[in-house]
Each structure stands twice: as C-alpha cells, then as structure tokens.
C-alpha positions as a Python dict, from the first residue, in 0.01 Angstrom:
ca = {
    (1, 'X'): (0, 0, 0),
    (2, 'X'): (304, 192, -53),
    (3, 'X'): (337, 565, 20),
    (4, 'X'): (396, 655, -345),
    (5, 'X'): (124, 468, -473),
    (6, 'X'): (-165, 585, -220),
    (7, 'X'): (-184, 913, -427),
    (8, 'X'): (-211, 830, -778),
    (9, 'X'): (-490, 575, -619),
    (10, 'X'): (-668, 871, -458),
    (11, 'X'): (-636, 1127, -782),
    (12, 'X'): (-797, 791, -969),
    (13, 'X'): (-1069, 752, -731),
    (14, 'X'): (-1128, 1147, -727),
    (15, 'X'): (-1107, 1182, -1144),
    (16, 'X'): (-1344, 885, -1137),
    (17, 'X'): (-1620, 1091, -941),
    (18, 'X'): (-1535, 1417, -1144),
    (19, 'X'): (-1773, 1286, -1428),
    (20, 'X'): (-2065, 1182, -1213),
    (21, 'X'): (-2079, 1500, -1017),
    (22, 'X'): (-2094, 1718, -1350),
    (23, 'X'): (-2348, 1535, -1414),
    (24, 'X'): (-2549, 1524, -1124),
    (25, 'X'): (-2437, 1944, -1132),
    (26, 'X'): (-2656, 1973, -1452),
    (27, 'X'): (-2960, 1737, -1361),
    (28, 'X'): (-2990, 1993, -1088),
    (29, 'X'): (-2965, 2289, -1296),
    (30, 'X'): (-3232, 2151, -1513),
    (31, 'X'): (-3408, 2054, -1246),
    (32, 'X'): (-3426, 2385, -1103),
    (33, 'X'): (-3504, 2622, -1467),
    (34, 'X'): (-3765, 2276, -1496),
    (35, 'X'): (-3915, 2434, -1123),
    (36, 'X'): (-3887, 2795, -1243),
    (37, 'X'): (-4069, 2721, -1515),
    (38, 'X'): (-4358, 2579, -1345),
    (39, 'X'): (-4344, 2864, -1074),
    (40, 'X'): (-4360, 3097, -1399),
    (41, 'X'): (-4685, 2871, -1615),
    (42, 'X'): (-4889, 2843, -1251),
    (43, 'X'): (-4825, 3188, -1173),
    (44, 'X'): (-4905, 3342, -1508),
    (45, 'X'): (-5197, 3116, -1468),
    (46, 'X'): (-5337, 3191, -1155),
    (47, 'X'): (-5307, 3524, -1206),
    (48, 'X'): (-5431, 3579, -1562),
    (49, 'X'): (-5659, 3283, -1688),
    (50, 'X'): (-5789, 3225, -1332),
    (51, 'X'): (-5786, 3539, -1099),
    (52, 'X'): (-5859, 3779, -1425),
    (53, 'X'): (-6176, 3667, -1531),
    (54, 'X'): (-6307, 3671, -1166),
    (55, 'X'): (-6152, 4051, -1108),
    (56, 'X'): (-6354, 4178, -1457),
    (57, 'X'): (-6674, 4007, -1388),
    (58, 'X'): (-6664, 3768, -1654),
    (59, 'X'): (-7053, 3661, -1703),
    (60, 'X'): (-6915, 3299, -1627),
    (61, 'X'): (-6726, 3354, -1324),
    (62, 'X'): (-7033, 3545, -1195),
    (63, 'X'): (-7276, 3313, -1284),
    (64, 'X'): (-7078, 3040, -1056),
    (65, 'X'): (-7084, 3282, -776),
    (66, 'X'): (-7415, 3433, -794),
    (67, 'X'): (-7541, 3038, -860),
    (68, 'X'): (-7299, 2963, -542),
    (69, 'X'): (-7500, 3231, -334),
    (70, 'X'): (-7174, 3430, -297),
    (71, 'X'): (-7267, 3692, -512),
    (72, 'X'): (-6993, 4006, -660),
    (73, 'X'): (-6816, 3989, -261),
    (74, 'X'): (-6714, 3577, -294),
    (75, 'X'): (-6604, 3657, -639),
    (76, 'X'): (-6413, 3949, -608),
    (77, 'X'): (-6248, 3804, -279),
    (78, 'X'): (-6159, 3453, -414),
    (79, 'X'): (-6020, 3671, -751),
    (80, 'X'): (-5786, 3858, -534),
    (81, 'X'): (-5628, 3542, -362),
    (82, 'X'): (-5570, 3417, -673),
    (83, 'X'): (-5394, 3721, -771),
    (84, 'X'): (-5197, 3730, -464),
    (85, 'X'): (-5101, 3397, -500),
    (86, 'X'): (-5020, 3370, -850),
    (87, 'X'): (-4783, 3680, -799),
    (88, 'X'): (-4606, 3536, -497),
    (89, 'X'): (-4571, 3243, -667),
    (90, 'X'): (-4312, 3450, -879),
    (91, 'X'): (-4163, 3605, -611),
    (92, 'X'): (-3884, 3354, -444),
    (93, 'X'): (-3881, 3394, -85),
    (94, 'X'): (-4286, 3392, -87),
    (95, 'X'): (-4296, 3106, -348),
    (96, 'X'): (-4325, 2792, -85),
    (97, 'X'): (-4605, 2974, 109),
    (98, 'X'): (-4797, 3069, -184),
    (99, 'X'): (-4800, 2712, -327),
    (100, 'X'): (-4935, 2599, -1),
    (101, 'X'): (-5206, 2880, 34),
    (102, 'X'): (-5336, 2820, -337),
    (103, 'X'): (-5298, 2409, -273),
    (104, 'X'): (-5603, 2506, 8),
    (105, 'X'): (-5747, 2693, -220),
    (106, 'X'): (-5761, 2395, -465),
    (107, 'X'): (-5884, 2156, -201),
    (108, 'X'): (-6172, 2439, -125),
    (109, 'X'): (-6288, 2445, -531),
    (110, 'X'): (-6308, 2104, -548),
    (111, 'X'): (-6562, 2056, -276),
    (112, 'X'): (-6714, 2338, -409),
    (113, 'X'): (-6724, 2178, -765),
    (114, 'X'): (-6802, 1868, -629),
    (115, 'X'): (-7077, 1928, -361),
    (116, 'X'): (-7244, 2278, -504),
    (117, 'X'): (-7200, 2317, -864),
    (118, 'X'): (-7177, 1914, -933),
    (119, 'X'): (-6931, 2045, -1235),
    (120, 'X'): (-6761, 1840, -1505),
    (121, 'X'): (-6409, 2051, -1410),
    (122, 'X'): (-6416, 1923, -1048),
    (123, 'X'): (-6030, 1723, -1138),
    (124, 'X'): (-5821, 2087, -1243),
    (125, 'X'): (-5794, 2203, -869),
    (126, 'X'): (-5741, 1832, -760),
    (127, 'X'): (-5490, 1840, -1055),
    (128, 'X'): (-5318, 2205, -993),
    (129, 'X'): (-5254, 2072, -623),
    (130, 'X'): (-4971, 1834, -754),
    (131, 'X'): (-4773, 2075, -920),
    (132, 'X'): (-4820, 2341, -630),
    (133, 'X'): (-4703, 2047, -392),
    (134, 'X'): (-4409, 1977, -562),
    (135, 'X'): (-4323, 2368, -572),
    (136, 'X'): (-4428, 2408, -173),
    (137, 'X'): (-4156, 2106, -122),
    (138, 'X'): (-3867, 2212, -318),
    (139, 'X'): (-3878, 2583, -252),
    (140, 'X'): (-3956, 2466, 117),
    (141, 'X'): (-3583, 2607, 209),
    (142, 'X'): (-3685, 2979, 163),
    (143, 'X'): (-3967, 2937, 453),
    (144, 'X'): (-3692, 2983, 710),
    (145, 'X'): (-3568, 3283, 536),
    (146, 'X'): (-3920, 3446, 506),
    (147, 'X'): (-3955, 3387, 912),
    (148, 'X'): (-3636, 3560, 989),
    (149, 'X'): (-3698, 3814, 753),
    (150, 'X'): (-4040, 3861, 954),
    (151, 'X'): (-3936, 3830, 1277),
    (152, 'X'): (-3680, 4087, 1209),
    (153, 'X'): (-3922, 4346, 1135),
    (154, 'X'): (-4178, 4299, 1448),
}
C-alpha cells in the first residue's frame, strides 16, 4: 500500500466505526436511566410499601411479627433496615452496598416465609433479589470509592 492511500483507508475504517460506537454510546445511556430507574422503583419501594407499614404498626405487619414471636422490637428493627436500605439505594456511592444488604435481607424473609409463616408470598423476596443483584453488580464500581472515602475518615 502506497503512502497516499494508507490514510483515506484509515479515515474509512475510522468513519466505519463512528456509527457503531454512537450506538453502543446510547444503549449505555439507556442502559444506565433503565438502572436508575430501578434504583428509584426498589427504593421508593423498600422504603414506602415495605419499611412504612412495619414503622406505623400496620395490624398486618404486626400480626406477622407477633405470630413470628418477634413481637413490636423484630418489627420495628427489620422496618428500619428497610428504610435504611431503600434510602441508600438512592444514594450513589451507597447504592452497591445497599443492594447487597437488602439481597440478605431477601434471602432471610424467604426462610422466614417459607419455614415459619408457610406464606403464599414466599417468591417476592426470592424475586426482589434479582433486581437488587443486578444493581449490586453494575453499581459495583462505587464500592472502591465508598472504601476510600472511609478509610479517609478513620
């Protein structure tokens, strides 16, 4: 190949790409408002339709308890981690640990649901723990942040 001609085949191979990187530019972009969104639904979830009702002493949520043997304490404390996890969950840096920390939370109410209170919603925290994976794996980047952040301060 000539000198003059090793350019124009270079700019072709380089225009060729242009398209497919725009492309894979916006898939990402969706991909991330897609994430956001989730991070937004779970946390408005966990805090409000799950950690609420616990927090107020719906008669449900302390019928479970009290039929649990955990009484007002179990409820009050499992309605705060909720809270605090549905909040961090909206909070970037603390978004990968909180999906973690509520995905054990999930794995504790389903044995609960499945081995104490033998309930029919013993799937939704089996269920919950796949989006909260996904969000623990793709925000996984801001763990290293979080640790210098901490170790910074002790």
């Amino acid at each position: 190949m000539s000198e003059t001609t090793a350019p124009v085949a270079h700019a072709a191979s380089a225009a060729s790409l242009a398209p497919a990187s725009a492309a894979a530019g916006s898939r990402g972009r969706g991909a991330r408002i897609s994430l956001g969104a989730l991070q937004i639904v779970l946390g408005l979830f966990f805090a409000l339709a799950s950690a609420l009702p616990k927090l107020v002493a719906q008669s449900t949520a302390v019928e479970s308890f009290d039929k649990l043997g955990w009484g007002s304490t179990g409820m009050y404390i499992i309605g705060v981690l909720e809270l605090a996890g549905g909040i961090a969950l909206l909070i970037p840096i603390l978004s990968s640990v909180a999906a973690v920390a509520l995905s054990a939370l999930m794995v504790g109410a389903f044995i609960v649901n499945v081995t104490a209170l033998h309930g029919p919603y013993a799937a939704t925290p089996l269920i919950l723990i796949l989006p909260l994976a996904l969000i623990a794996w793709a925000r996984r980047g801001h763990n290293a942040e979080l640790v210098r952040l901490v170790r910074g301060r002790a």
